[in-house]
Amino acid sequence: QQSGRKYNLFLKRRLRIDKRHQSKDSIFFRDGVRRIDFVLSYVDDLNKEWEKKLERRKEFERNLQKAGLELETEDKKESEDGKIFFVKIHAPWEVLITYAEVLNIKVPIKENDIPPMVENPLDCVLFPFRLPEKVMHPEPDYFTAPFSKDKQELYLINDENTFFSPSMRNRIVNYILTRCPYGTEEGKKKFGIKRLLNNGTYTAAYPLHDCQYWKKASDPNCDSERYTLYMEWARFLRFYKEQPLVLIRKYYGEKIGIYFAWLGFYTEMLFLAAVVGLICFLYGLFTMDENMSSKEICDPAIGGEIIMCPLCDRDCEYWRLNTTCQSSQYSHLFDNVATLFFAIFMGIWVTLFLEFWKRRQARLKYEWDLVDFEEEQQQLQLRPEYEAKCTQKKKNPVTQEMEPYLPLTSQAVRFCISGATVLFWVSLIIASMIAVIVYRLAVYAAFATLMENTQTLQPISGLLTPQLATSVTASCLNFVIIMILNFFYERIAIWITDMEIPRTHMEYENRLTMKMFLFQFVNYYSSCFYVAFFKGKFVGYPGAYTYMFNRWRNEECDPAGCLIELTTQLTIVMAGKQIWGNIQEAIVPWICNWWGRRKARNNPENLYSRWEQDHDLQTFGALGLFYEYLEMVIQFGFITLFVASFPLAPLLALMNNILEIRVDSWKLTTQYRRPVAAKAHSIGVWQEILNGMASLSVVTNAFIVAFTSDMIPRLVYYYAYSENEDSPMSGYINNSLSVFLISDFPERNEPKENPENFVVCRYRDYRYPPDHERKYLHSMQFWHILAAKLAFIIIMEHVVFIVKFFVAWMIPDVPADVKAKIKREKYLTQKILHEYELEKLKERLCQGDKQATEKEFIATEGRMELSRAM
């Protein structure tokens, strides 16, 4: 019986194969002429909601047809799993031209006659990095104008089927889908595909990819742009090639195109920062042996004779300074004169990056027809969710039409709940950071005791100090907590933003962006701020240590400084985030798609259609780009806010971004359904966030150089306290350590054992010795160093800010040649439109009211003359 069923199923499938002559990659209706612009899918499950869903679908599809769209349904028997119905949607010419005018879509009117830019003399050098011309510029450049139904003969319409690109077509269809009604429920008018997806009426809604990514489509009418993008852009072996931005924009739309343009430009600019950072690191490496501080610490006659006070109360022993020899040598890699130079350089680099990006963005706005684009009408129009939830209406003062609105009292309550939720989660991050600090304080004593008493750790004890061991484990723990909090907060942020009911799509994105960024900023950077600006600053001194919660003694910095610990913290969090992010972005979607397609691979090719293949891919949601921007902006913070502590950060970011571009392009091209095309003329609110971080980075780096590194104390010693003219820095270590009389230890702090009967121990601070009349108070050198630190911060900030503002003033936001091209295009567009109007008026002169038409003719000619004069 079972074999009989298999035979019947085989015959059934053979009949289906014979019946369907279309290629499995077909992107057309069964007639092979009408293009599929969008696909809806649903499962006809017989549950209690079945009748309601059926009624919604019938009403929705009926209204789509009333709007002029053409539908074709694939029965579930035709699907690969025998469960899913597919509704294919085609937008005919009349619908396209109607909504092209509504959406203000610009279309070609004349081929661009402005000569191309003069060839770059470096083109021969850059040739290996170039892509073929047909990939970089698949179409000629045109002058464009907003589409108007009444002026169709103006436009270069060679073929109605290809005049609007597939991305334009799916954008128009999506516009209709998001506003199409499907009935009235509970006295409210319901509409929009998003609601139907949320309530399970449809399971998916997506435009089609034009072919499989690994081979061209067999249909000659298909451009196989997905295949071209995969071969020339989405493979890692092409990492050194430029990006085909025009083709990306054509296939995915301007919003995704501008993201990849920004990411590519950011990566190019990182190359300069990475090279300078590497040079600064190599300077530290090559001068390591010349560092007098490390020499003195490692010298048995100096560092070996200096007895340091215990690192914790009671259980820790006295220790010799030369046990930190290797860690002090490694700290010189990042704490040297080059650090100061690199901090100033990065302050200027950030300004150059942001200013040159404005110029690049202005060029893209011209090339992609976004000059007059303020915000896409679809973005400015009310969100369907806003219209559905706001039952009260009032007159719009601009349009004079009745619009739904949210009462002020309701807005206030929602904002209060939202603000309280954000404040609670930020407090939770701070609480988790305090917990990590408590962990550091609690295990510090354990590490110190373990490393002193364990013989197996002796070979690495010089490198792995208690401070470093505590810092590494605490950084790893902090990274795990960051990831856990991120996981939960992402969902909370979306929920509270939905609860606020933002009016427009732009408002929604901006509010969500600010919430997520505020959280991520505190989450990722709080631990770095602690190590940079608080650790080791409030320790007290032997006999009068400060305690957290009156229990745990505050941490001390390594005798060579806290900078090496900040470097460790930064490296672990930054590198861990980048590795985890790439795993999430690449491996997780691949596994999900592999699992979803495992059955389909056993079926005949003809049975696995293009819409089914795309249905089995992952969804690139409305917030897909949001997470990409957020990831890069957080990385931008790491390489700017704390770069003085880690000159190799830009190099790590550069290597990550080279991989990131290919991972993002690979997953978008191979693992995700084709996103709905959307317009964007800039990177939006992220530009303001980057500007804010650029200004903050000047302040943080000035404070890091002044308070976290040993740069200023060394300079003060060099110029004011050194007594050796031949070797000005000799004696610095002895000078930077104060003396404490062991007999002055209170019982709480005194070590249990003192086998060598030490009389005094040393600690890192500038205080008077026990035989001074101002015993253990801060010495005059401490106040000199503090004054020098504050003076350095003021001078560095002013110098960098002045240079930043001067550079920003010197570099115009819009290149001169782009300004000229914009004026030329506007002039020619007006001229063509006026000539068209004149022709129409001449025709009317021959037909109708001669006197009135003559006046209109004279006015139009006058307007043309005025336009020429302008």
PDB file of N, CA and C in Angstrom, residues 64-134:
ATOM      1  N   LEU A  64      -6.958  44.722  -3.454  1.00  0.00           N
ATOM      2  CA  LEU A  64      -5.737  44.861  -4.256  1.00  0.00           C
ATOM      3  C   LEU A  64      -6.085  44.906  -5.741  1.00  0.00           C
ATOM      4  N   GLN A  65      -7.020  44.065  -6.147  1.00  0.00           N
ATOM      5  CA  GLN A  65      -7.434  44.057  -7.556  1.00  0.00           C
ATOM      6  C   GLN A  65      -8.169  45.346  -7.925  1.00  0.00           C
ATOM      7  N   LYS A  66      -8.926  45.885  -6.959  1.00  0.00           N
ATOM      8  CA  LYS A  66      -9.587  47.170  -7.199  1.00  0.00           C
ATOM      9  C   LYS A  66      -8.549  48.280  -7.388  1.00  0.00           C
ATOM     10  N   ALA A  67      -7.413  48.148  -6.696  1.00  0.00           N
ATOM     11  CA  ALA A  67      -6.330  49.147  -6.823  1.00  0.00           C
ATOM     12  C   ALA A  67      -5.580  49.001  -8.138  1.00  0.00           C
ATOM     13  N   GLY A  68      -5.914  47.952  -8.910  1.00  0.00           N
ATOM     14  CA  GLY A  68      -5.317  47.782 -10.239  1.00  0.00           C
ATOM     15  C   GLY A  68      -4.262  46.690 -10.317  1.00  0.00           C
ATOM     16  N   LEU A  69      -3.919  46.074  -9.196  1.00  0.00           N
ATOM     17  CA  LEU A  69      -2.914  45.014  -9.217  1.00  0.00           C
ATOM     18  C   LEU A  69      -3.510  43.727  -9.780  1.00  0.00           C
ATOM     19  N   GLU A  70      -2.658  42.922 -10.398  1.00  0.00           N
ATOM     20  CA  GLU A  70      -3.094  41.641 -10.956  1.00  0.00           C
ATOM     21  C   GLU A  70      -2.512  40.508 -10.118  1.00  0.00           C
ATOM     22  N   LEU A  71      -3.361  39.519  -9.777  1.00  0.00           N
ATOM     23  CA  LEU A  71      -2.958  38.436  -8.888  1.00  0.00           C
ATOM     24  C   LEU A  71      -3.030  37.092  -9.599  1.00  0.00           C
ATOM     25  N   GLU A  72      -2.160  36.185  -9.191  1.00  0.00           N
ATOM     26  CA  GLU A  72      -2.193  34.808  -9.684  1.00  0.00           C
ATOM     27  C   GLU A  72      -1.802  33.906  -8.505  1.00  0.00           C
ATOM     28  N   THR A  73      -2.652  32.938  -8.188  1.00  0.00           N
ATOM     29  CA  THR A  73      -2.442  32.092  -7.011  1.00  0.00           C
ATOM     30  C   THR A  73      -1.914  30.723  -7.409  1.00  0.00           C
ATOM     31  N   GLU A  74      -0.894  30.286  -6.678  1.00  0.00           N
ATOM     32  CA  GLU A  74      -0.366  28.934  -6.824  1.00  0.00           C
ATOM     33  C   GLU A  74      -0.959  28.067  -5.721  1.00  0.00           C
ATOM     34  N   ASP A  75      -1.690  27.039  -6.108  1.00  0.00           N
ATOM     35  CA  ASP A  75      -2.333  26.169  -5.136  1.00  0.00           C
ATOM     36  C   ASP A  75      -1.285  25.446  -4.289  1.00  0.00           C
ATOM     37  N   LYS A  76      -1.692  25.063  -3.077  1.00  0.00           N
ATOM     38  CA  LYS A  76      -0.750  24.377  -2.187  1.00  0.00           C
ATOM     39  C   LYS A  76      -0.270  23.045  -2.765  1.00  0.00           C
ATOM     40  N   LYS A  77      -1.072  22.453  -3.661  1.00  0.00           N
ATOM     41  CA  LYS A  77      -0.656  21.192  -4.292  1.00  0.00           C
ATOM     42  C   LYS A  77       0.583  21.414  -5.162  1.00  0.00           C
ATOM     43  N   GLU A  78       0.764  22.642  -5.619  1.00  0.00           N
ATOM     44  CA  GLU A  78       1.903  22.949  -6.479  1.00  0.00           C
ATOM     45  C   GLU A  78       3.163  23.282  -5.686  1.00  0.00           C
ATOM     46  N   SER A  79       3.018  23.458  -4.359  1.00  0.00           N
ATOM     47  CA  SER A  79       4.182  23.839  -3.546  1.00  0.00           C
ATOM     48  C   SER A  79       4.993  22.613  -3.164  1.00  0.00           C
ATOM     49  N   GLU A  80       6.216  22.853  -2.759  1.00  0.00           N
ATOM     50  CA  GLU A  80       7.153  21.768  -2.461  1.00  0.00           C
ATOM     51  C   GLU A  80       6.695  20.916  -1.287  1.00  0.00           C
ATOM     52  N   ASP A  81       6.108  21.554  -0.242  1.00  0.00           N
ATOM     53  CA  ASP A  81       5.676  20.777   0.926  1.00  0.00           C
ATOM     54  C   ASP A  81       4.192  20.465   0.930  1.00  0.00           C
ATOM     55  N   GLY A  82       3.480  20.957  -0.098  1.00  0.00           N
ATOM     56  CA  GLY A  82       2.053  20.669  -0.204  1.00  0.00           C
ATOM     57  C   GLY A  82       1.197  21.382   0.822  1.00  0.00           C
ATOM     58  N   LYS A  83       1.718  22.452   1.442  1.00  0.00           N
ATOM     59  CA  LYS A  83       0.966  23.141   2.492  1.00  0.00           C
ATOM     60  C   LYS A  83       0.770  24.627   2.225  1.00  0.00           C
ATOM     61  N   ILE A  84       1.669  25.237   1.442  1.00  0.00           N
ATOM     62  CA  ILE A  84       1.707  26.699   1.333  1.00  0.00           C
ATOM     63  C   ILE A  84       1.086  27.169   0.013  1.00  0.00           C
ATOM     64  N   PHE A  85       0.179  28.162   0.127  1.00  0.00           N
ATOM     65  CA  PHE A  85      -0.356  28.866  -1.046  1.00  0.00           C
ATOM     66  C   PHE A  85       0.532  30.074  -1.311  1.00  0.00           C
ATOM     67  N   PHE A  86       0.746  30.386  -2.591  1.00  0.00           N
ATOM     68  CA  PHE A  86       1.511  31.575  -2.972  1.00  0.00           C
ATOM     69  C   PHE A  86       0.649  32.454  -3.860  1.00  0.00           C
ATOM     70  N   VAL A  87       0.538  33.745  -3.481  1.00  0.00           N
ATOM     71  CA  VAL A  87      -0.199  34.724  -4.291  1.00  0.00           C
ATOM     72  C   VAL A  87       0.830  35.624  -4.963  1.00  0.00           C
ATOM     73  N   LYS A  88       0.925  35.539  -6.289  1.00  0.00           N
ATOM     74  CA  LYS A  88       1.888  36.353  -7.039  1.00  0.00           C
ATOM     75  C   LYS A  88       1.200  37.649  -7.492  1.00  0.00           C
ATOM     76  N   ILE A  89       1.906  38.757  -7.360  1.00  0.00           N
ATOM     77  CA  ILE A  89       1.328  40.079  -7.648  1.00  0.00           C
ATOM     78  C   ILE A  89       2.110  40.741  -8.770  1.00  0.00           C
ATOM     79  N   HIS A  90       1.356  41.288  -9.729  1.00  0.00           N
ATOM     80  CA  HIS A  90       1.957  42.046 -10.836  1.00  0.00           C
ATOM     81  C   HIS A  90       1.332  43.433 -10.892  1.00  0.00           C
ATOM     82  N   ALA A  91       2.182  44.457 -11.022  1.00  0.00           N
ATOM     83  CA  ALA A  91       1.687  45.832 -11.160  1.00  0.00           C
ATOM     84  C   ALA A  91       1.720  46.218 -12.635  1.00  0.00           C
ATOM     85  N   PRO A  92       0.547  46.393 -13.283  1.00  0.00           N
ATOM     86  CA  PRO A  92       0.545  46.808 -14.698  1.00  0.00           C
ATOM     87  C   PRO A  92       0.993  48.254 -14.865  1.00  0.00           C
ATOM     88  N   TRP A  93       1.202  48.646 -16.098  1.00  0.00           N
ATOM     89  CA  TRP A  93       1.744  49.966 -16.417  1.00  0.00           C
ATOM     90  C   TRP A  93       0.922  51.093 -15.801  1.00  0.00           C
ATOM     91  N   GLU A  94      -0.397  50.996 -15.867  1.00  0.00           N
ATOM     92  CA  GLU A  94      -1.267  52.067 -15.364  1.00  0.00           C
ATOM     93  C   GLU A  94      -1.068  52.287 -13.866  1.00  0.00           C
ATOM     94  N   VAL A  95      -0.908  51.191 -13.133  1.00  0.00           N
ATOM     95  CA  VAL A  95      -0.680  51.308 -11.682  1.00  0.00           C
ATOM     96  C   VAL A  95       0.688  51.930 -11.416  1.00  0.00           C
ATOM     97  N   LEU A  96       1.698  51.486 -12.154  1.00  0.00           N
ATOM     98  CA  LEU A  96       3.060  51.993 -11.943  1.00  0.00           C
ATOM     99  C   LEU A  96       3.145  53.495 -12.173  1.00  0.00           C
ATOM    100  N   ILE A  97       2.549  53.973 -13.265  1.00  0.00           N
ATOM    101  CA  ILE A  97       2.671  55.404 -13.564  1.00  0.00           C
ATOM    102  C   ILE A  97       1.854  56.244 -12.576  1.00  0.00           C
ATOM    103  N   THR A  98       0.743  55.676 -12.077  1.00  0.00           N
ATOM    104  CA  THR A  98      -0.075  56.407 -11.100  1.00  0.00           C
ATOM    105  C   THR A  98       0.701  56.617  -9.802  1.00  0.00           C
ATOM    106  N   TYR A  99       1.297  55.539  -9.292  1.00  0.00           N
ATOM    107  CA  TYR A  99       1.981  55.636  -7.998  1.00  0.00           C
ATOM    108  C   TYR A  99       3.398  56.190  -8.130  1.00  0.00           C
ATOM    109  N   ALA A 100       3.975  56.140  -9.332  1.00  0.00           N
ATOM    110  CA  ALA A 100       5.272  56.807  -9.534  1.00  0.00           C
ATOM    111  C   ALA A 100       5.111  58.306  -9.332  1.00  0.00           C
ATOM    112  N   GLU A 101       3.975  58.829  -9.741  1.00  0.00           N
ATOM    113  CA  GLU A 101       3.698  60.251  -9.542  1.00  0.00           C
ATOM    114  C   GLU A 101       3.431  60.543  -8.064  1.00  0.00           C
ATOM    115  N   VAL A 102       2.706  59.645  -7.404  1.00  0.00           N
ATOM    116  CA  VAL A 102       2.413  59.821  -5.978  1.00  0.00           C
ATOM    117  C   VAL A 102       3.702  59.805  -5.155  1.00  0.00           C
ATOM    118  N   LEU A 103       4.601  58.883  -5.484  1.00  0.00           N
ATOM    119  CA  LEU A 103       5.856  58.737  -4.730  1.00  0.00           C
ATOM    120  C   LEU A 103       6.963  59.665  -5.234  1.00  0.00           C
ATOM    121  N   ASN A 104       6.641  60.480  -6.248  1.00  0.00           N
ATOM    122  CA  ASN A 104       7.603  61.465  -6.752  1.00  0.00           C
ATOM    123  C   ASN A 104       8.892  60.799  -7.256  1.00  0.00           C
ATOM    124  N   ILE A 105       8.740  59.680  -7.948  1.00  0.00           N
ATOM    125  CA  ILE A 105       9.893  58.932  -8.462  1.00  0.00           C
ATOM    126  C   ILE A 105      10.492  59.669  -9.661  1.00  0.00           C
ATOM    127  N   LYS A 106      11.814  59.826  -9.641  1.00  0.00           N
ATOM    128  CA  LYS A 106      12.491  60.497 -10.746  1.00  0.00           C
ATOM    129  C   LYS A 106      12.853  59.491 -11.829  1.00  0.00           C
ATOM    130  N   VAL A 107      12.629  59.878 -13.085  1.00  0.00           N
ATOM    131  CA  VAL A 107      12.889  58.990 -14.219  1.00  0.00           C
ATOM    132  C   VAL A 107      13.681  59.755 -15.289  1.00  0.00           C
ATOM    133  N   PRO A 108      14.367  59.039 -16.210  1.00  0.00           N
ATOM    134  CA  PRO A 108      15.225  59.699 -17.209  1.00  0.00           C
ATOM    135  C   PRO A 108      14.441  60.557 -18.210  1.00  0.00           C
ATOM    136  N   ILE A 109      15.016  61.735 -18.513  1.00  0.00           N
ATOM    137  CA  ILE A 109      14.443  62.571 -19.574  1.00  0.00           C
ATOM    138  C   ILE A 109      15.465  62.860 -20.675  1.00  0.00           C
ATOM    139  N   LYS A 110      16.759  62.748 -20.361  1.00  0.00           N
ATOM    140  CA  LYS A 110      17.795  63.054 -21.351  1.00  0.00           C
ATOM    141  C   LYS A 110      19.108  62.458 -20.865  1.00  0.00           C
ATOM    142  N   GLU A 111      19.910  61.961 -21.788  1.00  0.00           N
ATOM    143  CA  GLU A 111      21.195  61.403 -21.389  1.00  0.00           C
ATOM    144  C   GLU A 111      22.129  62.523 -20.927  1.00  0.00           C
ATOM    145  N   ASN A 112      22.879  62.255 -19.880  1.00  0.00           N
ATOM    146  CA  ASN A 112      23.755  63.258 -19.279  1.00  0.00           C
ATOM    147  C   ASN A 112      24.834  63.678 -20.283  1.00  0.00           C
ATOM    148  N   ASP A 113      24.913  65.000 -20.545  1.00  0.00           N
ATOM    149  CA  ASP A 113      25.905  65.499 -21.509  1.00  0.00           C
ATOM    150  C   ASP A 113      27.089  66.189 -20.834  1.00  0.00           C
ATOM    151  N   ILE A 114      27.126  66.128 -19.472  1.00  0.00           N
ATOM    152  CA  ILE A 114      28.257  66.730 -18.758  1.00  0.00           C
ATOM    153  C   ILE A 114      29.456  65.794 -18.881  1.00  0.00           C
ATOM    154  N   PRO A 115      30.610  66.309 -19.351  1.00  0.00           N
ATOM    155  CA  PRO A 115      31.776  65.422 -19.524  1.00  0.00           C
ATOM    156  C   PRO A 115      32.205  64.811 -18.200  1.00  0.00           C
ATOM    157  N   PRO A 116      32.689  63.574 -18.232  1.00  0.00           N
ATOM    158  CA  PRO A 116      33.112  62.909 -16.994  1.00  0.00           C
ATOM    159  C   PRO A 116      34.325  63.601 -16.382  1.00  0.00           C
ATOM    160  N   MET A 117      34.585  63.258 -15.125  1.00  0.00           N
ATOM    161  CA  MET A 117      35.711  63.863 -14.403  1.00  0.00           C
ATOM    162  C   MET A 117      37.030  63.502 -15.086  1.00  0.00           C
ATOM    163  N   VAL A 118      38.017  64.376 -14.910  1.00  0.00           N
ATOM    164  CA  VAL A 118      39.348  64.131 -15.461  1.00  0.00           C
ATOM    165  C   VAL A 118      39.913  62.859 -14.815  1.00  0.00           C
ATOM    166  N   GLU A 119      40.579  62.061 -15.625  1.00  0.00           N
ATOM    167  CA  GLU A 119      41.109  60.790 -15.111  1.00  0.00           C
ATOM    168  C   GLU A 119      42.131  61.024 -14.003  1.00  0.00           C
ATOM    169  N   ASN A 120      42.025  60.175 -13.002  1.00  0.00           N
ATOM    170  CA  ASN A 120      42.944  60.230 -11.866  1.00  0.00           C
ATOM    171  C   ASN A 120      44.302  59.648 -12.296  1.00  0.00           C
ATOM    172  N   PRO A 121      45.401  60.363 -12.052  1.00  0.00           N
ATOM    173  CA  PRO A 121      46.723  59.823 -12.440  1.00  0.00           C
ATOM    174  C   PRO A 121      47.073  58.521 -11.714  1.00  0.00           C
ATOM    175  N   LEU A 122      46.365  58.256 -10.587  1.00  0.00           N
ATOM    176  CA  LEU A 122      46.640  57.024  -9.839  1.00  0.00           C
ATOM    177  C   LEU A 122      45.813  55.836 -10.337  1.00  0.00           C
ATOM    178  N   ASP A 123      45.009  56.057 -11.405  1.00  0.00           N
ATOM    179  CA  ASP A 123      44.136  54.985 -11.892  1.00  0.00           C
ATOM    180  C   ASP A 123      44.920  53.733 -12.272  1.00  0.00           C
ATOM    181  N   CYS A 124      46.106  53.907 -12.838  1.00  0.00           N
ATOM    182  CA  CYS A 124      46.899  52.740 -13.231  1.00  0.00           C
ATOM    183  C   CYS A 124      47.341  51.941 -12.011  1.00  0.00           C
ATOM    184  N   VAL A 125      47.610  52.667 -10.899  1.00  0.00           N
ATOM    185  CA  VAL A 125      48.005  51.994  -9.653  1.00  0.00           C
ATOM    186  C   VAL A 125      46.800  51.287  -9.039  1.00  0.00           C
ATOM    187  N   LEU A 126      45.631  51.937  -9.146  1.00  0.00           N
ATOM    188  CA  LEU A 126      44.420  51.393  -8.528  1.00  0.00           C
ATOM    189  C   LEU A 126      43.708  50.370  -9.403  1.00  0.00           C
ATOM    190  N   PHE A 127      44.234  50.123 -10.597  1.00  0.00           N
ATOM    191  CA  PHE A 127      43.552  49.218 -11.533  1.00  0.00           C
ATOM    192  C   PHE A 127      43.236  47.840 -10.935  1.00  0.00           C
ATOM    193  N   PRO A 128      44.152  47.207 -10.168  1.00  0.00           N
ATOM    194  CA  PRO A 128      43.834  45.881  -9.599  1.00  0.00           C
ATOM    195  C   PRO A 128      42.629  45.887  -8.669  1.00  0.00           C
ATOM    196  N   PHE A 129      42.300  47.076  -8.121  1.00  0.00           N
ATOM    197  CA  PHE A 129      41.187  47.167  -7.178  1.00  0.00           C
ATOM    198  C   PHE A 129      39.870  47.520  -7.874  1.00  0.00           C
ATOM    199  N   ARG A 130      39.930  47.800  -9.179  1.00  0.00           N
ATOM    200  CA  ARG A 130      38.730  48.205  -9.917  1.00  0.00           C
ATOM    201  C   ARG A 130      37.922  46.998 -10.378  1.00  0.00           C
ATOM    202  N   LEU A 131      36.614  47.225 -10.547  1.00  0.00           N
ATOM    203  CA  LEU A 131      35.721  46.229 -11.139  1.00  0.00           C
ATOM    204  C   LEU A 131      35.480  46.599 -12.603  1.00  0.00           C
ATOM    205  N   PRO A 132      35.030  45.643 -13.436  1.00  0.00           N
ATOM    206  CA  PRO A 132      34.738  45.976 -14.840  1.00  0.00           C
ATOM    207  C   PRO A 132      33.712  47.109 -14.949  1.00  0.00           C
ATOM    208  N   GLU A 133      33.843  47.904 -16.008  1.00  0.00           N
ATOM    209  CA  GLU A 133      32.980  49.067 -16.200  1.00  0.00           C
ATOM    210  C   GLU A 133      31.505  48.680 -16.269  1.00  0.00           C
ATOM    211  N   LYS A 134      31.189  47.536 -16.897  1.00  0.00           N
ATOM    212  CA  LYS A 134      29.783  47.116 -17.037  1.00  0.00           C
ATOM    213  C   LYS A 134      29.168  46.754 -15.682  1.00  0.00           C
TER     214      LYS A 134
END
